[in-house]
Short mmCIF file of C-alpha atoms and ligand atoms in Angstrom, two decimals:
data_model
loop_
_atom_site.label_atom_id
_atom_site.label_comp_id
_atom_site.label_asym_id
_atom_site.label_seq_id
_atom_site.Cartn_x
_atom_site.Cartn_y
_atom_site.Cartn_z
CA MET A 31 37.67 6.31 -17.49
CA LEU A 32 35.19 5.84 -14.75
CA ALA A 33 31.70 7.16 -14.14
CA ARG A 34 29.34 6.66 -11.24
CA ILE A 35 25.55 7.04 -11.45
CA ARG A 36 23.17 6.65 -8.54
CA SER A 37 20.23 4.38 -9.04
CA ALA A 38 18.11 2.09 -6.87
CA ALA A 39 16.62 -1.36 -6.65
CA VAL A 40 13.63 -2.74 -4.82
CA LEU A 41 13.67 -5.40 -2.13
CA GLY A 42 10.21 -6.33 -0.89
CA VAL A 43 8.32 -3.03 -0.97
CA ASP A 44 11.31 -0.89 -0.04
CA ALA A 45 14.09 0.43 -2.20
CA TYR A 46 17.79 0.74 -1.52
CA LEU A 47 20.25 2.89 -3.41
CA VAL A 48 22.58 1.24 -5.89
CA ASP A 49 25.73 2.80 -7.34
CA VAL A 50 26.15 1.99 -11.01
CA GLU A 51 29.87 2.21 -11.77
CA ILE A 52 31.06 2.14 -15.35
CA ASP A 53 34.67 1.50 -16.17
CA ILE A 54 35.89 1.79 -19.74
CA ALA A 55 39.35 0.46 -20.49
CA ARG A 56 41.47 -0.35 -23.51
CA GLY A 57 41.11 -3.87 -24.82
CA LEU A 58 38.90 -6.01 -26.95
CA PRO A 59 35.26 -4.85 -27.00
CA THR A 60 33.48 -6.60 -24.15
CA PHE A 61 30.62 -5.74 -21.85
CA ALA A 62 30.48 -7.34 -18.42
CA THR A 63 28.00 -6.64 -15.63
CA VAL A 64 28.95 -7.63 -12.09
CA GLY A 65 27.12 -7.26 -8.77
CA LEU A 66 24.59 -10.13 -8.97
CA PRO A 67 22.64 -9.03 -12.05
CA GLN A 68 19.54 -11.16 -12.69
CA GLY A 69 17.13 -11.55 -15.56
CA ALA A 70 16.51 -8.29 -17.37
CA VAL A 71 19.68 -6.64 -16.00
CA LYS A 72 21.79 -9.16 -17.90
CA GLU A 73 20.11 -8.13 -21.14
CA ALA A 74 20.71 -4.42 -20.55
CA ARG A 75 23.72 -4.45 -22.90
CA GLU A 76 21.63 -4.95 -26.05
CA ARG A 77 19.15 -2.20 -25.18
CA VAL A 78 21.87 0.22 -24.06
CA TYR A 79 23.93 -0.40 -27.20
CA ALA A 80 21.00 0.26 -29.53
CA ALA A 81 19.71 3.23 -27.53
CA ILE A 82 23.10 4.97 -27.53
CA ALA A 83 23.69 4.33 -31.23
CA ASN A 84 20.17 5.41 -32.21
CA SER A 85 20.31 8.65 -30.25
CA GLY A 86 23.27 9.95 -32.20
CA HIS A 87 25.97 9.05 -29.69
CA GLU A 88 28.78 6.62 -30.06
CA PHE A 89 28.94 3.29 -28.26
CA PRO A 90 32.61 2.78 -27.29
CA LEU A 91 34.11 -0.40 -28.73
CA ARG A 92 36.27 -1.06 -25.71
CA ARG A 93 36.29 -3.12 -22.54
CA ILE A 94 33.26 -2.00 -20.52
CA THR A 95 32.67 -3.15 -16.96
CA VAL A 96 29.46 -2.29 -15.13
CA ASN A 97 29.47 -2.79 -11.37
CA LEU A 98 26.28 -2.62 -9.34
CA ALA A 99 27.15 -1.85 -5.73
CA PRO A 100 26.41 -3.13 -3.09
CA ALA A 101 27.52 -6.28 -4.89
CA ASP A 102 25.95 -8.84 -2.56
CA VAL A 103 22.25 -8.21 -3.27
CA ARG A 104 20.54 -9.62 -6.35
CA LYS A 105 19.24 -7.02 -8.75
CA ASP A 106 16.67 -7.60 -11.41
CA GLY A 107 14.52 -5.50 -13.68
CA SER A 108 15.24 -3.12 -16.50
CA ALA A 109 15.53 0.09 -14.45
CA PHE A 110 19.35 0.12 -14.69
CA ASP A 111 19.28 0.65 -18.48
CA LEU A 112 19.23 4.43 -18.23
CA PRO A 113 21.93 4.76 -15.54
CA ILE A 114 24.19 2.36 -17.47
CA ALA A 115 23.71 4.28 -20.74
CA LEU A 116 24.23 7.60 -19.00
CA GLY A 117 27.36 6.25 -17.28
CA ILE A 118 28.82 5.16 -20.61
CA LEU A 119 28.16 8.62 -22.09
CA ALA A 120 29.72 10.28 -19.02
CA ALA A 121 32.77 8.01 -19.04
CA THR A 122 33.38 8.71 -22.72
CA GLU A 123 32.80 12.44 -22.27
CA GLN A 124 29.82 12.53 -24.57
CA LEU A 125 27.55 14.39 -22.14
CA GLY A 126 28.94 17.80 -23.08
CA ASP A 127 28.19 17.35 -26.78
CA GLY A 128 24.81 19.03 -26.66
CA PRO A 129 23.40 21.23 -29.40
CA SER A 130 24.84 24.38 -27.83
CA PRO A 131 28.63 24.44 -27.48
CA ARG A 132 28.66 26.36 -24.21
CA PRO A 133 26.02 25.34 -21.70
CA PRO A 134 23.77 28.27 -20.73
CA VAL A 135 23.51 27.04 -17.14
CA ARG A 136 25.91 25.18 -14.92
CA PRO A 137 25.22 21.48 -15.62
CA PRO A 138 23.59 19.64 -12.72
CA SER A 139 25.76 17.10 -10.97
CA LEU A 140 25.13 13.44 -11.81
CA SER A 141 25.60 12.47 -8.18
CA ASP A 142 22.67 14.62 -7.00
CA PHE A 143 20.05 12.44 -8.65
CA VAL A 144 18.80 8.92 -8.35
CA ILE A 145 18.17 7.80 -11.94
CA LEU A 146 16.18 4.91 -13.30
CA GLY A 147 14.40 3.85 -16.46
CA GLU A 148 14.11 1.15 -19.10
CA LEU A 149 15.42 1.98 -22.56
CA GLY A 150 13.77 1.12 -25.82
CA LEU A 151 16.05 0.38 -28.77
CA GLU A 152 15.38 3.80 -30.28
CA GLY A 153 16.45 5.54 -27.04
CA GLY A 154 12.97 6.20 -25.60
CA LEU A 155 12.21 5.61 -21.91
CA ARG A 156 9.69 3.04 -20.74
CA PRO A 157 8.06 2.88 -17.29
CA VAL A 158 9.55 0.68 -14.58
CA ARG A 159 8.33 -0.90 -11.34
CA GLY A 160 8.87 0.41 -7.84
CA VAL A 161 9.23 4.14 -8.56
CA LEU A 162 7.40 5.22 -5.39
CA PRO A 163 9.67 3.24 -3.01
CA VAL A 164 12.71 4.53 -4.94
CA ALA A 165 11.62 8.15 -4.60
CA LEU A 166 11.03 7.61 -0.86
CA ALA A 167 14.49 6.05 -0.50
CA ALA A 168 16.10 8.93 -2.44
CA LYS A 169 14.45 11.41 -0.11
CA GLN A 170 15.59 9.49 2.94
CA ALA A 171 19.16 9.45 1.62
CA GLY A 172 19.10 13.22 1.26
CA CYS A 173 19.35 13.27 -2.55
CA ARG A 174 18.35 16.36 -4.48
CA GLY A 175 15.95 14.47 -6.70
CA VAL A 176 14.99 11.55 -8.88
CA ILE A 177 14.83 11.20 -12.66
CA VAL A 178 12.28 8.68 -13.86
CA PRO A 179 10.48 7.75 -17.10
CA HIS A 180 7.73 10.24 -17.85
CA ALA A 181 5.01 7.59 -17.40
CA ASN A 182 6.15 7.15 -13.79
CA LEU A 183 6.34 10.85 -12.99
CA ALA A 184 2.96 11.18 -11.25
CA GLU A 185 3.87 8.26 -9.02
CA ALA A 186 7.22 9.78 -7.98
CA GLY A 187 5.63 13.23 -7.59
CA VAL A 188 3.71 12.07 -4.54
CA VAL A 189 6.94 12.25 -2.54
CA GLN A 190 7.33 15.74 -1.15
CA GLY A 191 10.59 17.56 -0.46
CA ILE A 192 12.70 16.34 -3.38
CA GLU A 193 12.78 17.22 -7.07
CA THR A 194 10.91 14.70 -9.18
CA LEU A 195 11.79 14.92 -12.86
CA GLY A 196 10.44 12.93 -15.78
CA ALA A 197 12.09 12.24 -19.12
CA THR A 198 10.93 10.60 -22.33
CA SER A 199 14.29 9.65 -23.86
CA LEU A 200 18.00 9.15 -23.30
CA PRO A 201 18.96 12.28 -25.33
CA GLU A 202 16.68 14.36 -23.07
CA VAL A 203 18.47 13.18 -19.94
CA ALA A 204 21.88 13.60 -21.62
CA ALA A 205 21.00 17.18 -22.57
CA PHE A 206 19.85 17.88 -19.01
CA PHE A 207 23.22 16.82 -17.58
CA ALA A 208 25.03 18.75 -20.30
CA GLY A 209 23.32 21.85 -18.95
CA CYS A 210 21.36 22.55 -22.14
CA GLY A 211 18.00 20.98 -21.52
CA ARG A 212 15.21 20.85 -19.01
CA LEU A 213 13.14 18.00 -17.67
CA VAL A 214 9.47 18.11 -16.71
CA SER A 215 8.93 18.24 -12.97
CA ALA A 216 5.89 17.20 -11.00
CA THR A 217 4.61 17.61 -7.52
CA VAL A 218 1.40 15.98 -6.50
CA ASP A 219 -0.40 16.97 -3.34
CA PRO A 220 -1.50 13.58 -1.97
CA ALA A 221 -4.36 15.13 0.01
CA ARG A 222 -5.99 16.37 -3.19
CA LEU A 223 -6.22 12.88 -4.65
CA PHE A 224 -8.71 11.75 -2.01
CA GLY A 225 -12.43 12.12 -1.97
CA VAL A 226 -12.60 11.79 -5.75
CA ASN A 227 -14.90 8.82 -6.02
CA GLY A 228 -14.87 6.71 -9.12
CA HIS A 229 -18.28 5.59 -10.28
CA ASP A 230 -19.16 2.09 -9.25
CA ASP A 231 -21.17 -0.04 -11.60
CA VAL A 232 -22.85 -1.79 -8.68
CA ASP A 233 -24.72 -0.41 -5.66
CA PHE A 234 -26.36 -1.76 -2.53
CA ALA A 235 -29.59 -0.09 -3.62
CA GLU A 236 -30.03 -2.95 -6.11
CA VAL A 237 -30.03 -5.63 -3.42
CA ARG A 238 -33.52 -6.79 -2.42
CA GLY A 239 -34.00 -8.41 0.96
CA GLN A 240 -30.92 -9.74 2.80
CA GLY A 241 -31.15 -6.99 5.44
CA HIS A 242 -29.20 -9.11 7.94
CA ALA A 243 -26.35 -9.75 5.51
CA LYS A 244 -26.19 -6.10 4.45
CA ARG A 245 -25.92 -4.99 8.04
CA ALA A 246 -23.16 -7.55 8.70
CA LEU A 247 -21.21 -6.21 5.69
CA GLU A 248 -21.58 -2.68 7.03
CA VAL A 249 -20.18 -3.74 10.40
CA ALA A 250 -17.35 -5.67 8.72
CA ALA A 251 -16.41 -2.69 6.52
CA ALA A 252 -16.53 -0.27 9.45
CA GLY A 253 -14.12 -2.27 11.63
CA ALA A 254 -12.14 -4.15 8.91
CA HIS A 255 -13.45 -7.45 10.27
CA ASN A 256 -12.97 -10.72 8.40
CA LEU A 257 -16.25 -12.16 7.23
CA LEU A 258 -17.63 -15.50 6.05
CA MET A 259 -20.97 -15.83 4.28
CA VAL A 260 -22.61 -19.24 4.19
CA GLY A 261 -25.62 -19.85 1.96
CA PRO A 262 -27.07 -21.84 -0.93
CA PRO A 263 -26.14 -21.10 -4.55
CA GLY A 264 -28.06 -18.15 -5.94
CA SER A 265 -28.67 -16.54 -2.56
CA GLY A 266 -26.53 -13.58 -3.63
CA LYS A 267 -23.29 -14.04 -1.63
CA THR A 268 -21.09 -13.03 -4.55
CA MET A 269 -23.37 -10.14 -5.43
CA LEU A 270 -23.18 -8.90 -1.83
CA ALA A 271 -19.40 -9.26 -1.71
CA ARG A 272 -18.97 -7.22 -4.91
CA ARG A 273 -20.92 -4.42 -3.31
CA LEU A 274 -18.71 -4.55 -0.20
CA ALA A 275 -16.14 -2.65 -2.32
CA THR A 276 -18.59 0.25 -2.61
CA ILE A 277 -18.92 0.86 1.15
CA LEU A 278 -15.29 0.58 2.27
CA PRO A 279 -14.10 3.60 4.28
CA GLU A 280 -11.83 6.24 2.77
CA MET A 281 -8.12 5.51 3.01
CA THR A 282 -5.75 7.67 5.02
CA VAL A 283 -2.67 9.08 3.26
CA ASP A 284 -0.44 6.61 5.12
CA GLU A 285 -2.62 3.67 4.13
CA ALA A 286 -2.67 4.85 0.52
CA LEU A 287 1.14 5.11 0.47
CA GLU A 288 1.50 1.58 1.88
CA THR A 289 -0.90 0.11 -0.69
CA THR A 290 0.60 2.08 -3.57
CA LYS A 291 4.09 0.79 -2.73
CA VAL A 292 2.86 -2.78 -3.14
CA HIS A 293 1.12 -2.03 -6.44
CA SER A 294 4.17 -0.09 -7.61
CA VAL A 295 6.63 -2.96 -7.08
CA ALA A 296 4.12 -5.36 -8.64
CA GLY A 297 4.05 -3.12 -11.72
CA LEU A 298 0.27 -2.76 -11.51
CA LEU A 299 -0.03 1.03 -11.50
CA SER A 300 -1.30 2.24 -14.84
CA PRO A 301 0.91 4.80 -16.66
CA GLY A 302 0.32 8.26 -15.25
CA ALA A 303 -1.24 6.94 -12.05
CA SER A 304 0.01 8.33 -8.77
CA LEU A 305 -1.57 7.08 -5.54
CA VAL A 306 -3.97 4.19 -5.05
CA THR A 307 -6.66 6.07 -3.11
CA ARG A 308 -9.40 3.44 -3.31
CA ARG A 309 -9.18 0.32 -1.24
CA PRO A 310 -8.30 -2.64 -3.44
CA PHE A 311 -10.78 -5.49 -3.91
CA ARG A 312 -9.04 -8.66 -5.02
CA ALA A 313 -11.01 -11.78 -5.93
CA PRO A 314 -8.64 -14.58 -7.01
CA HIS A 315 -10.14 -17.77 -8.47
CA HIS A 316 -10.03 -20.93 -6.34
CA THR A 317 -7.49 -22.53 -8.69
CA ILE A 318 -4.81 -20.01 -7.58
CA SER A 319 -1.44 -21.42 -6.41
CA ASP A 320 0.03 -20.66 -3.02
CA ALA A 321 2.75 -18.56 -4.69
CA GLY A 322 0.06 -16.60 -6.53
CA LEU A 323 -1.74 -15.98 -3.28
CA ILE A 324 1.12 -15.06 -0.96
CA GLY A 325 3.76 -14.02 -3.50
CA GLY A 326 7.15 -15.33 -4.52
CA GLY A 327 8.62 -16.70 -7.73
CA THR A 328 12.12 -16.53 -9.19
CA TYR A 329 11.89 -12.76 -9.43
CA PRO A 330 9.70 -12.23 -6.37
CA ARG A 331 6.43 -10.37 -6.76
CA PRO A 332 3.73 -9.63 -4.21
CA GLY A 333 0.82 -12.07 -4.19
CA GLU A 334 -2.91 -11.45 -3.94
CA VAL A 335 -2.81 -11.07 -0.13
CA SER A 336 -0.41 -8.13 -0.54
CA LEU A 337 -2.22 -6.61 -3.50
CA ALA A 338 -5.26 -6.61 -1.20
CA HIS A 339 -3.28 -4.74 1.50
CA GLY A 340 -5.54 -2.07 2.98
CA GLY A 341 -8.55 -3.50 1.16
CA VAL A 342 -10.51 -6.72 0.68
CA LEU A 343 -9.43 -10.21 -0.33
CA PHE A 344 -12.57 -12.01 -1.51
CA LEU A 345 -12.41 -15.81 -1.69
CA ASP A 346 -15.55 -17.23 -3.28
CA GLU A 347 -16.25 -20.97 -2.81
CA LEU A 348 -13.77 -21.04 0.09
CA PRO A 349 -13.65 -24.87 0.54
CA GLU A 350 -12.74 -25.28 -3.16
CA PHE A 351 -9.34 -23.64 -2.58
CA ARG A 352 -6.50 -26.13 -2.18
CA LYS A 353 -5.72 -26.98 1.40
CA ASN A 354 -2.08 -25.78 1.23
CA VAL A 355 -3.30 -22.52 -0.26
CA LEU A 356 -5.69 -21.90 2.65
CA GLU A 357 -2.93 -22.94 5.05
CA VAL A 358 -0.63 -20.11 3.89
CA LEU A 359 -3.33 -17.56 4.71
CA ARG A 360 -2.72 -18.04 8.40
CA GLN A 361 0.44 -15.93 8.69
CA PRO A 362 -0.92 -12.82 6.96
CA LEU A 363 -4.23 -13.10 8.83
CA GLU A 364 -2.32 -13.19 12.10
CA ASP A 365 0.58 -10.75 11.46
CA GLY A 366 -0.55 -8.57 8.57
CA THR A 367 2.63 -9.46 6.62
CA VAL A 368 3.97 -12.34 4.55
CA THR A 369 7.54 -13.53 4.64
CA ILE A 370 9.00 -15.24 1.61
CA ALA A 371 12.16 -17.27 2.14
CA ARG A 372 14.77 -16.72 -0.56
CA ALA A 373 18.06 -18.47 -1.23
CA ILE A 374 20.18 -15.58 0.05
CA THR A 375 17.78 -13.59 2.16
CA SER A 376 14.10 -13.54 2.99
CA LEU A 377 11.83 -10.68 2.16
CA SER A 378 8.45 -9.61 3.39
CA TYR A 379 5.46 -7.83 1.93
CA PRO A 380 2.70 -6.10 3.87
CA ALA A 381 -0.55 -8.09 3.76
CA ARG A 382 -3.13 -6.61 6.08
CA PHE A 383 -6.40 -7.18 4.30
CA MET A 384 -9.98 -7.79 5.23
CA LEU A 385 -10.89 -11.36 4.31
CA ALA A 386 -14.35 -11.80 2.84
CA ALA A 387 -15.19 -15.41 2.04
CA ALA A 388 -18.27 -17.20 0.77
CA MET A 389 -19.25 -20.85 0.74
CA ASN A 390 -22.16 -23.20 0.25
CA PRO A 391 -23.32 -25.01 3.38
CA CYS A 392 -22.60 -28.39 1.69
CA PRO A 393 -21.36 -29.71 -1.70
CA CYS A 394 -24.85 -29.62 -3.28
CA GLY A 395 -25.65 -26.35 -1.56
CA PHE A 396 -29.07 -27.13 -0.09
CA TRP A 397 -28.23 -28.38 3.40
CA GLY A 398 -30.59 -26.70 5.86
CA ASP A 399 -32.78 -25.38 3.03
CA THR A 400 -36.50 -25.60 3.72
CA ALA A 401 -37.59 -25.74 0.10
CA ARG A 402 -35.12 -28.26 -1.35
CA SER A 403 -33.49 -31.28 0.15
CA CYS A 404 -29.77 -31.89 0.47
CA THR A 405 -28.36 -35.01 -1.20
CA CYS A 406 -24.95 -34.96 0.45
CA GLY A 407 -25.61 -36.93 3.61
CA ALA A 408 -24.27 -36.09 7.04
CA LEU A 409 -20.81 -37.47 6.24
CA GLY A 410 -20.57 -35.46 3.02
CA VAL A 411 -21.43 -32.25 4.84
CA GLU A 412 -18.90 -32.97 7.56
CA ARG A 413 -16.10 -33.68 5.06
CA TYR A 414 -16.91 -30.49 3.21
CA LEU A 415 -16.68 -28.33 6.33
CA ALA A 416 -13.53 -30.14 7.45
CA ARG A 417 -11.70 -28.67 4.41
CA LEU A 418 -11.59 -25.43 6.37
CA SER A 419 -9.18 -25.79 9.22
CA GLY A 420 -10.14 -24.65 12.71
CA PRO A 421 -7.30 -22.10 12.84
CA LEU A 422 -8.59 -20.45 9.66
CA LEU A 423 -12.19 -20.24 10.93
CA ASP A 424 -10.80 -18.95 14.22
CA ARG A 425 -9.47 -15.87 12.44
CA ILE A 426 -12.79 -14.92 10.93
CA ASP A 427 -14.69 -12.43 13.09
CA ILE A 428 -18.11 -12.48 11.49
CA HIS A 429 -19.98 -15.54 10.18
CA ILE A 430 -23.39 -15.08 8.73
CA GLU A 431 -25.95 -17.21 6.98
CA VAL A 432 -27.24 -15.85 3.71
CA PRO A 433 -30.51 -17.68 3.01
CA ALA A 434 -32.21 -17.84 -0.36
CA VAL A 435 -34.45 -14.78 -0.71
CA PRO A 436 -38.15 -15.64 -0.81
CA TYR A 437 -39.87 -14.61 -4.03
CA ARG A 438 -42.16 -12.05 -2.42
CA GLU A 439 -39.14 -10.06 -1.11
CA LEU A 440 -37.52 -10.11 -4.54
CA SER A 441 -40.66 -8.76 -6.15
CA ILE A 442 -40.87 -5.71 -3.88
CA GLU A 443 -40.30 -2.69 -6.09
CA ARG A 444 -38.79 -0.45 -3.42
CA ASP A 445 -35.05 0.20 -3.73
CA GLY A 446 -32.76 -0.57 -0.81
CA GLU A 447 -30.45 1.93 0.89
CA SER A 448 -27.70 3.25 -1.41
CA SER A 449 -24.01 2.41 -1.00
CA ALA A 450 -23.24 6.11 -0.55
CA ALA A 451 -25.50 6.34 2.53
CA ILE A 452 -23.97 3.22 4.10
CA ARG A 453 -20.46 4.41 3.27
CA GLU A 454 -21.09 7.64 5.14
CA ARG A 455 -21.85 5.73 8.36
CA VAL A 456 -18.85 3.47 7.77
CA ASN A 457 -16.60 6.52 7.29
CA ARG A 458 -17.83 8.11 10.52
CA ALA A 459 -17.21 4.92 12.49
CA ARG A 460 -13.73 4.63 10.98
CA GLN A 461 -12.91 8.22 11.94
CA VAL A 462 -13.64 7.33 15.57
CA GLN A 463 -11.26 4.39 15.29
CA LEU A 464 -8.50 6.46 13.65
CA ALA A 465 -8.67 8.88 16.58
CA ARG A 466 -8.64 5.97 19.04
CA PHE A 467 -5.52 4.39 17.50
CA ALA A 468 -3.75 7.66 16.62
CA LYS A 469 -0.78 6.67 18.79
CA ARG A 470 -0.68 3.02 17.69
CA GLN A 471 1.39 2.83 14.52
CA GLY A 472 -0.01 0.57 11.81
CA ILE A 473 -3.38 0.12 13.52
CA TYR A 474 -6.29 1.71 11.72
CA ALA A 475 -9.33 -0.32 12.73
CA ASN A 476 -10.90 -2.30 15.56
CA ALA A 477 -10.12 -5.64 13.92
CA HIS A 478 -6.39 -4.95 14.29
CA MET A 479 -6.54 -4.52 18.08
CA ALA A 480 -4.14 -6.60 20.16
CA PRO A 481 -5.36 -8.10 23.47
CA ARG A 482 -3.85 -5.19 25.44
CA ASP A 483 -5.82 -2.72 23.29
CA LEU A 484 -9.01 -4.58 24.13
CA ARG A 485 -8.69 -3.75 27.81
CA ALA A 486 -7.96 -0.10 27.07
CA CYS A 487 -10.48 0.50 24.31
CA CYS A 488 -13.47 -1.75 24.97
CA ARG A 489 -15.23 -0.28 27.99
CA VAL A 490 -18.33 -2.39 28.56
CA SER A 491 -21.43 -1.24 30.49
CA ALA A 492 -22.62 -3.32 33.44
CA GLY A 493 -25.63 -4.62 31.54
CA ALA A 494 -23.52 -5.56 28.51
CA ASP A 495 -21.02 -7.31 30.76
CA SER A 496 -23.58 -9.66 32.27
CA LEU A 497 -25.00 -10.37 28.82
CA LEU A 498 -21.50 -11.21 27.59
CA ARG A 499 -20.90 -13.56 30.54
CA SER A 500 -24.11 -15.44 29.96
CA ALA A 501 -23.40 -15.76 26.22
CA ILE A 502 -19.96 -17.21 26.96
CA ALA A 503 -21.45 -19.73 29.35
CA ARG A 504 -24.39 -20.65 27.13
CA LEU A 505 -22.40 -21.02 23.88
CA ARG A 506 -19.29 -22.27 25.70
CA LEU A 507 -17.12 -19.79 23.78
CA SER A 508 -13.33 -19.91 23.67
CA ALA A 509 -11.20 -16.97 24.81
CA ARG A 510 -10.50 -16.18 21.16
CA ALA A 511 -14.20 -16.08 20.33
CA TYR A 512 -14.77 -13.81 23.33
CA HIS A 513 -12.14 -11.38 22.01
CA ARG A 514 -13.76 -11.42 18.56
CA ILE A 515 -17.15 -10.57 20.09
CA LEU A 516 -15.61 -7.68 22.03
CA LYS A 517 -14.03 -6.25 18.88
CA ILE A 518 -17.23 -6.55 16.85
CA SER A 519 -19.21 -4.98 19.73
CA ARG A 520 -16.75 -2.09 19.70
CA THR A 521 -17.37 -1.53 15.98
CA ILE A 522 -21.15 -1.72 16.40
CA ALA A 523 -20.93 0.83 19.21
CA ASP A 524 -18.77 3.05 16.97
CA LEU A 525 -21.40 2.86 14.22
CA ALA A 526 -23.96 3.93 16.82
CA GLY A 527 -21.69 6.74 18.06
CA ALA A 528 -21.54 5.25 21.56
CA ALA A 529 -18.44 5.60 23.75
CA GLU A 530 -19.38 2.63 25.91
CA ILE A 531 -20.37 -0.84 24.65
CA GLY A 532 -24.00 -1.48 25.62
CA PRO A 533 -26.17 -4.63 25.77
CA ALA A 534 -27.67 -4.05 22.31
CA HIS A 535 -24.16 -3.93 20.75
CA VAL A 536 -23.13 -7.17 22.45
CA SER A 537 -26.28 -9.04 21.47
CA GLU A 538 -25.88 -8.04 17.83
CA ALA A 539 -22.21 -9.11 17.92
CA VAL A 540 -23.10 -12.53 19.35
CA GLN A 541 -25.40 -13.13 16.36
CA TYR A 542 -22.40 -12.87 14.03
CA ARG A 543 -20.81 -15.96 15.53
CA SER A 544 -23.11 -18.58 14.01
CA LEU A 545 -20.33 -21.11 13.39
CA ASP A 546 -19.02 -21.10 16.97
CA ARG A 547 -19.40 -24.64 18.07
CA PRO A 548 -19.24 -25.40 21.79
CA VAL A 549 -15.65 -25.93 22.93
CA GLY A 550 -14.59 -29.42 24.06
ZN1 ZN B 72 -25.97 -30.96 0.18
#
């Protein structure tokens, strides 16, 4: 007696279909799972046994073999519980035993659906990871639909063009395939999930002074530029960074799908959630490990750089991070992905984020301060800065100094500009960029431009060109720094609604390169 159920597993942020084959033969009662089962898959037997027994069916006391094909890829997680249980019921002809003897409708075919779900001992279905990638894979394979735990239904429902059905228990799914029960279906129109803004508990209106820093954050948000803030403790770097989340531009549907896939395989979507439509803001502590930051582990999970995909990765006290941890940031900053080497294969996660970092100018924090004196000494300051490697600093577009705010500015009663007003400008500038890069797949903002895009997209006026040349000569800038200035100028021009980069845009961009030391 053999049954075959279609299911799926996740590799990286994509899913591939898995056939769950159940063979039941005469012999001593055994239960063997083959096809590289890992972790939770190996424990499926106990859950499946209890779930079948507790939902009024009979668990066959015979020789049961479960094969997960293709057999050469490791499979982990609890999502195979439901297909295994269903396969056992099908192989023992228990699917027809519904409450009504003759099914009122022709039973749906098991092979039309991709099925996944974790079973509780009482037969209920619990949510699983990676439902969005699975639904996308099922659609691509031409399946009729997917059956998922009810808590994952909104997530699957985002995928258009296939049936997305949710179930709460094993008996419900069994009744559905017996032709005497229905499952809840869901379709979610992704476009309708956007523009619904959650309320932020912070706002730029609360920030007094720091006009220069606020403007730099606006430019960074508009073009997705990496940013480093340097300033003494208490100058408000962290407070500014937290408010960066409130002015990030709206996501496109494609961006939201990419980010949601990562959060889905990480198991971070809350029950009933569908798409991540707000850009993520991740702020890991400086004690994080390199695996925590870039991902990995025995059962690989995306790290912070991938959870920040499409949004912001905020690293406070940048030099306090371990050197090897900062070192692993280079690949995602350069390529927008991370690759994790595994024993059998390697897998990659998307990791295109905007890096926002903050640091003190020296260990005590008061180097360069006019009111207090630094106790670190020249050597101490140098050692502190040397913790950041050149290649890392090289990948940061905007550096700004955030000085302590003088008391008289703090005491001004007037409120600053609200986040909503700034966000509107940022959104407009991003729209210009989306139109500019409409034909370039995966590029959504000026910061992602490759050198060949620079030539095509950064038309510079004659006046701006001579200003740029003199800045390069005066500051002895590297070619990389020159490219950064061009990209930032492009964003500043976009904020101003200008097609051509003018002198004012270039001179503002040059100001954001305060850490560029002369080359050589
Ligand atoms: Zn100091």
